Structure formats: structure tokens, C-alpha cells
């Protein structure tokens, strides 16, 4: 059996079954907790491995409601649910089985109860572990391994999704492309390890400069993309200036000795020249390269305008 006992919440409003359960379920395999009512039980489900439901009160509807609350259709991990039910309670037994709960007939055989409880808890433990592994794989599939922001593929997917949503609901959508200035010089002078550290610190600065609802992604090399849902062009320019200043103020690399700057291109939908997500990306890219041509460490936008442009303060 397990090195540590499973934590089992016994829900028994009458507590008529509790003495027998305590005798049957030894502490080496099951650590028992007790709740008298549905609300009390629901408040404890995050702290236990399984729930043993002992219906016996007159309120069958309350038992059904508790069973439904304990077995949501969501794929997220939840405690194992085991129902002790008399053979004549056909409706309850079928309801429990339909919702993925284990059913044990009463009066129960002690050894059968222990084995079936343990099997149910073990199965749910394995499912919970599998769910965690799947979620980690999903996270890794959309995350850039170096910077820990989203990767290029996920950005492209979200760009299409957010553009369709903005079209459907007539909402604004802005895009900022950020490219570090003269980043090759950092790698050449200080090594790729230092360059990688700078990229990680810039990515962290970008995340601190935007809202939780915004998307930061590594677009490629030393270039990043920031997708701003429900944000019009003036708001995007405010965010872009905050990003530019944040990068300017970084003391990056080993011992904080490196200083970097960035050029930024901003585009926003709706605009008469932007009818597709590809056009939103293209116009932001054109604005970015105009910022490079005009001297770097500045923001350019689509359509062209001199807003928020600043002369380069230092070489990157």
C-alpha cells in the first residue's frame, strides 16, 4: 500500500455509519475527516483525496445536489467520490455511476469496502498525476524555453483568434513589435550566455509593463510581440512608451553591466488598411523597421506619425 494514508472525507449527516467506518478503515491506509452537511463537505474537498458519501437522511434531493457538486463535468482534478448506497436505492446508485462515482452496496463487507475504496483513490491519484503532466506539456508547447513567455506558434494562433473576436464584436486590437537594438553586438562582445540572460530580463520587463489580459511572446531571435486586446491606438502607444522606458532602465546581463535599447512598431485595428491578422502584423512590422531606419530607441506607428519618437540616447 501507500507510504502515506489517503485522506478520506466521510460525509454522514446522521453519523450512524461513522463508528463502523472508523473500525473498518484503519489509520495505516485512510486518514478520516468528517463532515455532517453538504456545504461543510464542499469546503473541505480541496484538502482530501476522496469523499465517502453516506446518504441516510430523509432529504434525497440534498444528497443528489451534493453528488452533482462533488462530480462536476470539468476535466480538472477532483477528489474521488464513493457512495455507500442500499441496493433498493436504485436512483441514487445510477446517478452516482453516471457521474463517475464508485458505488458500494450496504450493508458492506469490510474487506471489500477497503479494497474498493483504495482502488478508487488509487485510480484518481493516477488521473490527477496524468492531468498535471498533460497541463505541463500544454504549457511547454506554448512557451518559449529561454524567456518563458509565449512562443511564436502560440502568438500566431492568438493573433488570429483575437482578430476574429475584434471583428465580430467591433472592438479594438493593437499589436506592438519590439526589437532590441544592435543585439548582435551583445552576443559578439559578451558571449551568447550573456545575450540569453539579457533576453530573459527583457522578457520579464515586458511582462511587468502589460496587463494580465495582454499577450507577450517571443517572435524570434531578439524580437518580441505584444498583443493588446480591447486596446485602441492611443492606449497602445502609452503601453509602448512604458515598454521602451522599462527596457532603457534595465541593468541587464552579468552583474547588471549591460544597457540595451529597443525599437518598437505599433499598429491597431480597426483601420481601413487592415482587414486581416496578417495585415495587422505586416503594418506593425513596417512601423518597427521605420523606427530602426530613423535611429532606433524609438516608437513608430501605423499609419506613420511622429508620436513618442525620441532621439537615440545610447548605442545598444
CSV table of C-alpha atoms in Angstrom, one decimal:
chain,number,residue,atom,x,y,z
A,1,UNK,CA,0.0,0.0,0.0
A,2,UNK,CA,1.0,3.7,0.0
A,3,UNK,CA,3.7,5.2,2.2
A,4,UNK,CA,1.2,7.8,3.4
A,5,UNK,CA,-2.5,7.1,4.0
A,6,UNK,CA,-5.1,8.6,1.8
A,7,UNK,CA,-7.1,11.4,3.4
A,8,UNK,CA,-10.8,10.5,3.2
A,9,UNK,CA,-13.7,12.8,4.0
A,10,UNK,CA,-16.7,11.0,5.4
A,11,UNK,CA,-20.0,12.9,4.8
A,12,UNK,CA,-22.6,11.4,7.1
A,13,UNK,CA,-25.3,13.8,8.4
A,14,UNK,CA,-26.6,11.3,10.9
A,15,UNK,CA,-23.1,9.8,11.7
A,16,UNK,CA,-24.8,6.4,12.0
A,17,UNK,CA,-22.2,4.7,9.9
A,18,UNK,CA,-19.2,6.5,11.4
A,19,UNK,CA,-18.3,4.1,14.3
A,20,UNK,CA,-18.3,1.1,11.9
A,21,UNK,CA,-16.2,3.0,9.3
A,22,UNK,CA,-13.7,4.1,11.9
A,23,UNK,CA,-13.2,0.4,12.9
A,24,UNK,CA,-13.1,-0.8,9.3
A,25,UNK,CA,-10.8,1.8,7.8
A,26,UNK,CA,-7.5,1.5,9.6
A,27,UNK,CA,-5.3,4.7,10.0
A,28,UNK,CA,-2.4,3.0,8.1
A,29,UNK,CA,-4.4,3.3,4.9
A,30,UNK,CA,-7.0,6.0,5.5
A,31,UNK,CA,-6.9,9.2,7.5
A,32,UNK,CA,-10.6,10.1,8.1
A,33,UNK,CA,-12.1,13.5,8.3
A,34,UNK,CA,-15.8,14.0,9.0
A,35,UNK,CA,-18.5,16.4,7.7
A,36,UNK,CA,-22.1,16.5,8.6
A,37,UNK,CA,-23.5,18.5,5.7
A,38,UNK,CA,-23.1,19.3,2.0
A,39,UNK,CA,-21.8,22.9,2.5
A,40,UNK,CA,-19.3,21.7,5.1
A,41,UNK,CA,-18.1,18.9,2.8
A,42,UNK,CA,-17.7,21.2,-0.2
A,43,UNK,CA,-15.5,23.5,1.8
A,44,UNK,CA,-13.1,20.6,2.5
A,45,UNK,CA,-12.8,18.9,-0.8
A,46,UNK,CA,-9.6,20.6,-1.8
A,47,UNK,CA,-7.9,19.2,1.3
A,48,UNK,CA,-8.7,15.5,0.8
A,49,UNK,CA,-8.0,12.7,-1.6
A,50,UNK,CA,-11.5,11.3,-1.6
A,51,UNK,CA,-15.1,11.7,-0.3
A,52,UNK,CA,-17.1,8.9,1.1
A,53,UNK,CA,-20.8,9.8,0.9
A,54,UNK,CA,-23.1,8.1,3.3
A,55,UNK,CA,-26.7,9.1,2.4
A,56,UNK,CA,-29.1,8.2,5.1
A,57,UNK,CA,-31.2,11.3,5.8
A,58,UNK,CA,-34.7,12.0,4.5
A,59,UNK,CA,-33.6,14.7,2.1
A,60,UNK,CA,-32.8,12.7,-1.1
A,61,UNK,CA,-32.7,16.0,-3.2
A,62,UNK,CA,-29.9,17.3,-1.0
A,63,UNK,CA,-28.0,14.1,-1.5
A,64,UNK,CA,-28.4,14.4,-5.3
A,65,UNK,CA,-27.3,18.1,-5.2
A,66,UNK,CA,-24.2,17.2,-3.2
A,67,UNK,CA,-23.3,14.3,-5.5
A,68,UNK,CA,-23.6,16.7,-8.5
A,69,UNK,CA,-21.4,19.3,-6.8
A,70,UNK,CA,-18.8,16.7,-5.9
A,71,UNK,CA,-18.6,15.4,-9.5
A,72,UNK,CA,-18.5,18.4,-11.9
A,73,UNK,CA,-18.2,17.7,-15.6
A,74,UNK,CA,-15.0,19.7,-15.8
A,75,UNK,CA,-11.8,17.6,-16.6
A,76,UNK,CA,-10.0,19.4,-13.7
A,77,UNK,CA,-8.8,17.1,-10.9
A,78,UNK,CA,-11.2,16.5,-8.1
A,79,UNK,CA,-11.4,14.1,-5.2
A,80,UNK,CA,-12.5,10.5,-5.8
A,81,UNK,CA,-16.2,10.1,-4.8
A,82,UNK,CA,-17.5,6.9,-3.3
A,83,UNK,CA,-21.2,6.4,-2.4
A,84,UNK,CA,-22.5,3.9,0.1
A,85,UNK,CA,-26.0,3.0,-1.1
A,86,UNK,CA,-28.6,0.4,-0.2
A,87,UNK,CA,-29.5,-2.0,-3.0
A,88,UNK,CA,-33.0,-0.6,-3.1
A,89,UNK,CA,-31.8,3.0,-3.7
A,90,UNK,CA,-31.6,2.4,-7.5
A,91,UNK,CA,-32.0,6.0,-8.5
A,92,UNK,CA,-29.1,7.1,-6.3
A,93,UNK,CA,-26.9,4.3,-7.5
A,94,UNK,CA,-27.4,5.0,-11.1
A,95,UNK,CA,-26.9,8.7,-10.6
A,96,UNK,CA,-23.6,8.1,-8.9
A,97,UNK,CA,-22.4,5.8,-11.7
A,98,UNK,CA,-23.4,8.2,-14.4
A,99,UNK,CA,-21.3,10.9,-12.7
A,100,UNK,CA,-18.2,8.7,-12.4
A,101,UNK,CA,-18.5,7.9,-8.7
A,102,UNK,CA,-17.8,4.5,-7.2
A,103,UNK,CA,-20.8,2.7,-5.6
A,104,UNK,CA,-20.6,0.3,-2.7
A,105,UNK,CA,-23.7,-1.5,-1.6
A,106,UNK,CA,-24.8,-1.5,2.1
A,107,UNK,CA,-24.5,-3.4,4.3
A,108,UNK,CA,-20.9,-3.7,3.1
A,109,UNK,CA,-18.3,-6.3,3.5
A,110,UNK,CA,-15.4,-4.7,5.4
A,111,UNK,CA,-12.6,-6.1,3.2
A,112,UNK,CA,-14.5,-5.3,0.1
A,113,UNK,CA,-15.0,-1.7,1.3
A,114,UNK,CA,-11.3,-1.2,2.0
A,115,UNK,CA,-10.3,-2.7,-1.4
A,116,UNK,CA,-12.8,-0.8,-3.4
A,117,UNK,CA,-12.0,2.5,-1.6
A,118,UNK,CA,-8.3,2.0,-2.1
A,119,UNK,CA,-8.8,1.1,-5.8
A,120,UNK,CA,-10.9,4.2,-6.4
A,121,UNK,CA,-8.5,6.5,-4.6
A,122,UNK,CA,-5.5,5.0,-6.4
A,123,UNK,CA,-7.2,5.5,-9.8
A,124,UNK,CA,-8.0,9.1,-9.1
A,125,UNK,CA,-4.5,9.7,-7.9
A,126,UNK,CA,-3.1,8.4,-11.2
A,127,UNK,CA,-5.6,10.5,-13.1
A,128,UNK,CA,-4.6,13.6,-11.2
A,129,UNK,CA,-0.9,12.9,-11.9
A,130,UNK,CA,-1.7,12.4,-15.6
A,131,UNK,CA,-3.7,15.6,-15.7
A,132,UNK,CA,-0.8,17.5,-14.2
A,133,UNK,CA,1.6,16.0,-16.8
A,134,UNK,CA,-0.8,17.0,-19.6
A,135,UNK,CA,-1.1,20.5,-18.3
A,136,UNK,CA,2.7,20.8,-18.1
A,137,UNK,CA,3.0,19.6,-21.6
A,138,UNK,CA,0.4,22.1,-22.8
A,139,UNK,CA,2.3,24.9,-21.0
A,140,UNK,CA,5.6,23.8,-22.6
A,141,UNK,CA,4.0,23.6,-26.0
A,142,UNK,CA,3.1,27.3,-26.0
A,143,UNK,CA,6.1,28.6,-24.0
A,144,UNK,CA,9.5,29.8,-25.3
A,145,UNK,CA,12.1,27.7,-23.5
A,146,UNK,CA,14.6,30.6,-23.0
A,147,UNK,CA,12.4,33.5,-22.0
A,148,UNK,CA,9.4,31.7,-20.5
A,149,UNK,CA,7.0,34.0,-22.4
A,150,UNK,CA,4.7,32.5,-25.1
A,151,UNK,CA,6.3,31.2,-28.3
A,152,UNK,CA,5.9,32.2,-31.9
A,153,UNK,CA,3.3,29.5,-32.8
A,154,UNK,CA,1.0,30.3,-29.9
A,155,UNK,CA,1.3,34.0,-30.8
A,156,UNK,CA,0.1,33.3,-34.3
A,157,UNK,CA,-2.8,31.3,-33.0
A,158,UNK,CA,-3.9,34.0,-30.6
A,159,UNK,CA,-3.4,36.7,-33.2
A,160,UNK,CA,-6.0,35.0,-35.4
A,161,UNK,CA,-8.4,34.4,-32.6
A,162,UNK,CA,-8.2,37.9,-31.2
A,163,UNK,CA,-8.6,39.4,-34.6
A,164,UNK,CA,-11.7,37.4,-35.4
A,165,UNK,CA,-13.1,38.4,-32.0
A,166,UNK,CA,-12.4,42.1,-32.6
A,167,UNK,CA,-14.1,41.9,-35.9
A,168,UNK,CA,-17.1,40.2,-34.5
A,169,UNK,CA,-17.6,42.4,-31.5
A,170,UNK,CA,-16.3,45.7,-33.1
A,171,UNK,CA,-13.5,46.0,-30.6
A,172,UNK,CA,-10.1,47.5,-30.9
A,173,UNK,CA,-7.0,45.3,-31.1
A,174,UNK,CA,-3.4,46.6,-31.0
A,175,UNK,CA,-0.1,45.0,-31.7
A,176,UNK,CA,3.4,46.1,-30.6
A,177,UNK,CA,6.6,44.6,-32.1
A,178,UNK,CA,9.7,45.1,-30.1
A,179,UNK,CA,13.2,44.5,-31.5
A,180,UNK,CA,16.4,45.0,-29.4
A,181,UNK,CA,18.9,47.4,-31.0
A,182,UNK,CA,22.3,46.1,-32.0
A,183,UNK,CA,21.8,42.9,-30.1
A,184,UNK,CA,24.4,41.1,-32.2
A,185,UNK,CA,27.0,43.3,-30.5
A,186,UNK,CA,25.9,42.0,-27.1
A,187,UNK,CA,26.5,38.4,-28.2
A,188,UNK,CA,29.8,39.2,-30.0
A,189,UNK,CA,31.2,41.2,-27.1
A,190,UNK,CA,29.9,39.3,-24.1
A,191,UNK,CA,29.0,35.8,-25.4
A,192,UNK,CA,25.7,34.1,-26.0
A,193,UNK,CA,25.2,33.3,-22.4
A,194,UNK,CA,25.1,37.0,-21.6
A,195,UNK,CA,22.8,37.6,-24.5
A,196,UNK,CA,20.4,34.9,-23.3
A,197,UNK,CA,20.4,36.5,-19.9
A,198,UNK,CA,19.5,39.8,-21.5
A,199,UNK,CA,16.7,38.3,-23.4
A,200,UNK,CA,15.2,36.7,-20.2
A,201,UNK,CA,15.4,40.0,-18.4
A,202,UNK,CA,13.8,41.9,-21.3
A,203,UNK,CA,11.0,39.4,-21.4
A,204,UNK,CA,10.4,39.9,-17.7
A,205,UNK,CA,10.4,43.6,-18.2
A,206,UNK,CA,7.8,43.3,-20.9
A,207,UNK,CA,5.5,41.2,-18.8
A,208,UNK,CA,5.7,43.8,-16.0
A,209,UNK,CA,4.7,46.5,-18.5
A,210,UNK,CA,1.4,45.0,-19.6
A,211,UNK,CA,-1.8,43.7,-18.2
A,212,UNK,CA,-2.6,40.1,-17.4
A,213,UNK,CA,-5.0,40.0,-20.3
A,214,UNK,CA,-2.3,41.1,-22.8
A,215,UNK,CA,-0.1,38.5,-24.5
A,216,UNK,CA,3.7,38.7,-24.6
A,217,UNK,CA,5.5,36.3,-27.0
A,218,UNK,CA,9.0,35.8,-28.3
A,219,UNK,CA,8.5,36.4,-32.0
A,220,UNK,CA,12.0,35.3,-33.0
A,221,UNK,CA,15.6,36.0,-32.0
A,222,UNK,CA,15.7,39.3,-30.2
A,223,UNK,CA,12.2,40.3,-31.3
A,224,UNK,CA,9.1,40.2,-29.2
A,225,UNK,CA,5.4,40.7,-29.9
A,226,UNK,CA,2.8,42.1,-27.5
A,227,UNK,CA,-0.9,41.6,-28.4
A,228,UNK,CA,-3.2,44.1,-26.7
A,229,UNK,CA,-6.9,43.1,-26.8
A,230,UNK,CA,-9.6,45.8,-26.4
A,231,UNK,CA,-6.9,48.5,-26.8
A,232,UNK,CA,-7.0,51.3,-29.3
A,233,UNK,CA,-4.0,53.1,-30.8
A,234,UNK,CA,-3.6,55.8,-28.1
A,235,UNK,CA,-3.6,53.2,-25.4
A,236,UNK,CA,-1.2,51.0,-27.3
A,237,UNK,CA,1.2,54.0,-27.6
A,238,UNK,CA,1.1,54.5,-23.9
A,239,UNK,CA,2.0,50.9,-23.3
A,240,UNK,CA,4.7,51.0,-25.9
A,241,UNK,CA,6.4,54.0,-24.3
A,242,UNK,CA,6.2,52.2,-20.9
A,243,UNK,CA,7.9,49.2,-22.5
A,244,UNK,CA,10.6,51.4,-24.2
A,245,UNK,CA,11.4,53.2,-20.9
A,246,UNK,CA,11.4,49.9,-19.0
A,247,UNK,CA,14.0,48.4,-21.3
A,248,UNK,CA,16.1,51.6,-21.2
A,249,UNK,CA,16.2,51.4,-17.4
A,250,UNK,CA,17.3,47.8,-17.3
A,251,UNK,CA,20.7,46.9,-15.9
A,252,UNK,CA,20.9,43.7,-17.7
A,253,UNK,CA,23.3,40.8,-18.2
A,254,UNK,CA,26.1,39.6,-15.8
A,255,UNK,CA,26.4,41.9,-12.8
A,256,UNK,CA,23.9,44.3,-14.4
A,257,UNK,CA,26.6,45.8,-16.6
A,258,UNK,CA,24.8,45.9,-19.9
A,259,UNK,CA,22.4,48.5,-21.1
A,260,UNK,CA,20.1,47.9,-24.1
A,261,UNK,CA,17.5,49.9,-26.1
A,262,UNK,CA,14.7,48.7,-28.3
A,263,UNK,CA,12.8,49.9,-31.4
A,264,UNK,CA,9.1,49.4,-31.4
A,265,UNK,CA,6.4,49.3,-34.1
A,266,UNK,CA,2.7,49.7,-33.3
A,267,UNK,CA,-0.4,49.0,-35.3
A,268,UNK,CA,-4.0,48.9,-34.4
A,269,UNK,CA,-7.4,47.6,-35.7
A,270,UNK,CA,-9.9,48.8,-36.9
A,271,UNK,CA,-8.2,50.6,-39.7
A,272,UNK,CA,-9.2,50.8,-43.3
A,273,UNK,CA,-5.8,49.3,-44.5
A,274,UNK,CA,-6.1,46.3,-42.0
A,275,UNK,CA,-8.6,43.6,-43.0
A,276,UNK,CA,-6.7,40.5,-41.8
A,277,UNK,CA,-4.5,39.5,-38.9
A,278,UNK,CA,-1.6,39.2,-41.4
A,279,UNK,CA,-2.1,42.9,-42.3
A,280,UNK,CA,-2.0,43.9,-38.7
A,281,UNK,CA,1.3,42.0,-38.3
A,282,UNK,CA,2.7,43.5,-41.5
A,283,UNK,CA,1.8,47.1,-40.6
A,284,UNK,CA,3.4,46.7,-37.2
A,285,UNK,CA,6.5,45.2,-38.8
A,286,UNK,CA,6.7,48.1,-41.2
A,287,UNK,CA,6.5,50.6,-38.3
A,288,UNK,CA,9.2,48.7,-36.5
A,289,UNK,CA,11.6,48.9,-39.4
A,290,UNK,CA,10.9,52.5,-39.8
A,291,UNK,CA,11.9,53.0,-36.2
A,292,UNK,CA,15.1,51.2,-37.0
A,293,UNK,CA,15.8,53.4,-40.0
A,294,UNK,CA,15.0,56.6,-38.1
A,295,UNK,CA,17.7,56.0,-35.5
A,296,UNK,CA,16.4,53.2,-33.1
A,297,UNK,CA,15.3,53.6,-29.4
A,298,UNK,CA,12.0,54.9,-30.6
A,299,UNK,CA,8.4,54.1,-31.4
A,300,UNK,CA,6.9,54.3,-34.8
A,301,UNK,CA,3.3,53.5,-35.6
A,302,UNK,CA,1.0,52.7,-38.5
A,303,UNK,CA,-0.1,55.0,-40.0
A,304,UNK,CA,3.2,57.0,-39.9
A,305,UNK,CA,3.2,59.8,-37.3
A,306,UNK,CA,6.0,61.3,-35.1
A,307,UNK,CA,4.3,60.4,-31.8
A,308,UNK,CA,6.5,59.3,-29.0
A,309,UNK,CA,9.7,59.4,-31.1
A,310,UNK,CA,12.8,60.1,-29.2
A,311,UNK,CA,16.4,60.6,-30.4
A,312,UNK,CA,18.6,57.6,-29.6
A,313,UNK,CA,20.1,58.0,-26.1
A,314,UNK,CA,22.9,55.5,-26.4
A,315,UNK,CA,24.1,52.7,-28.6
A,316,UNK,CA,22.7,49.2,-28.0
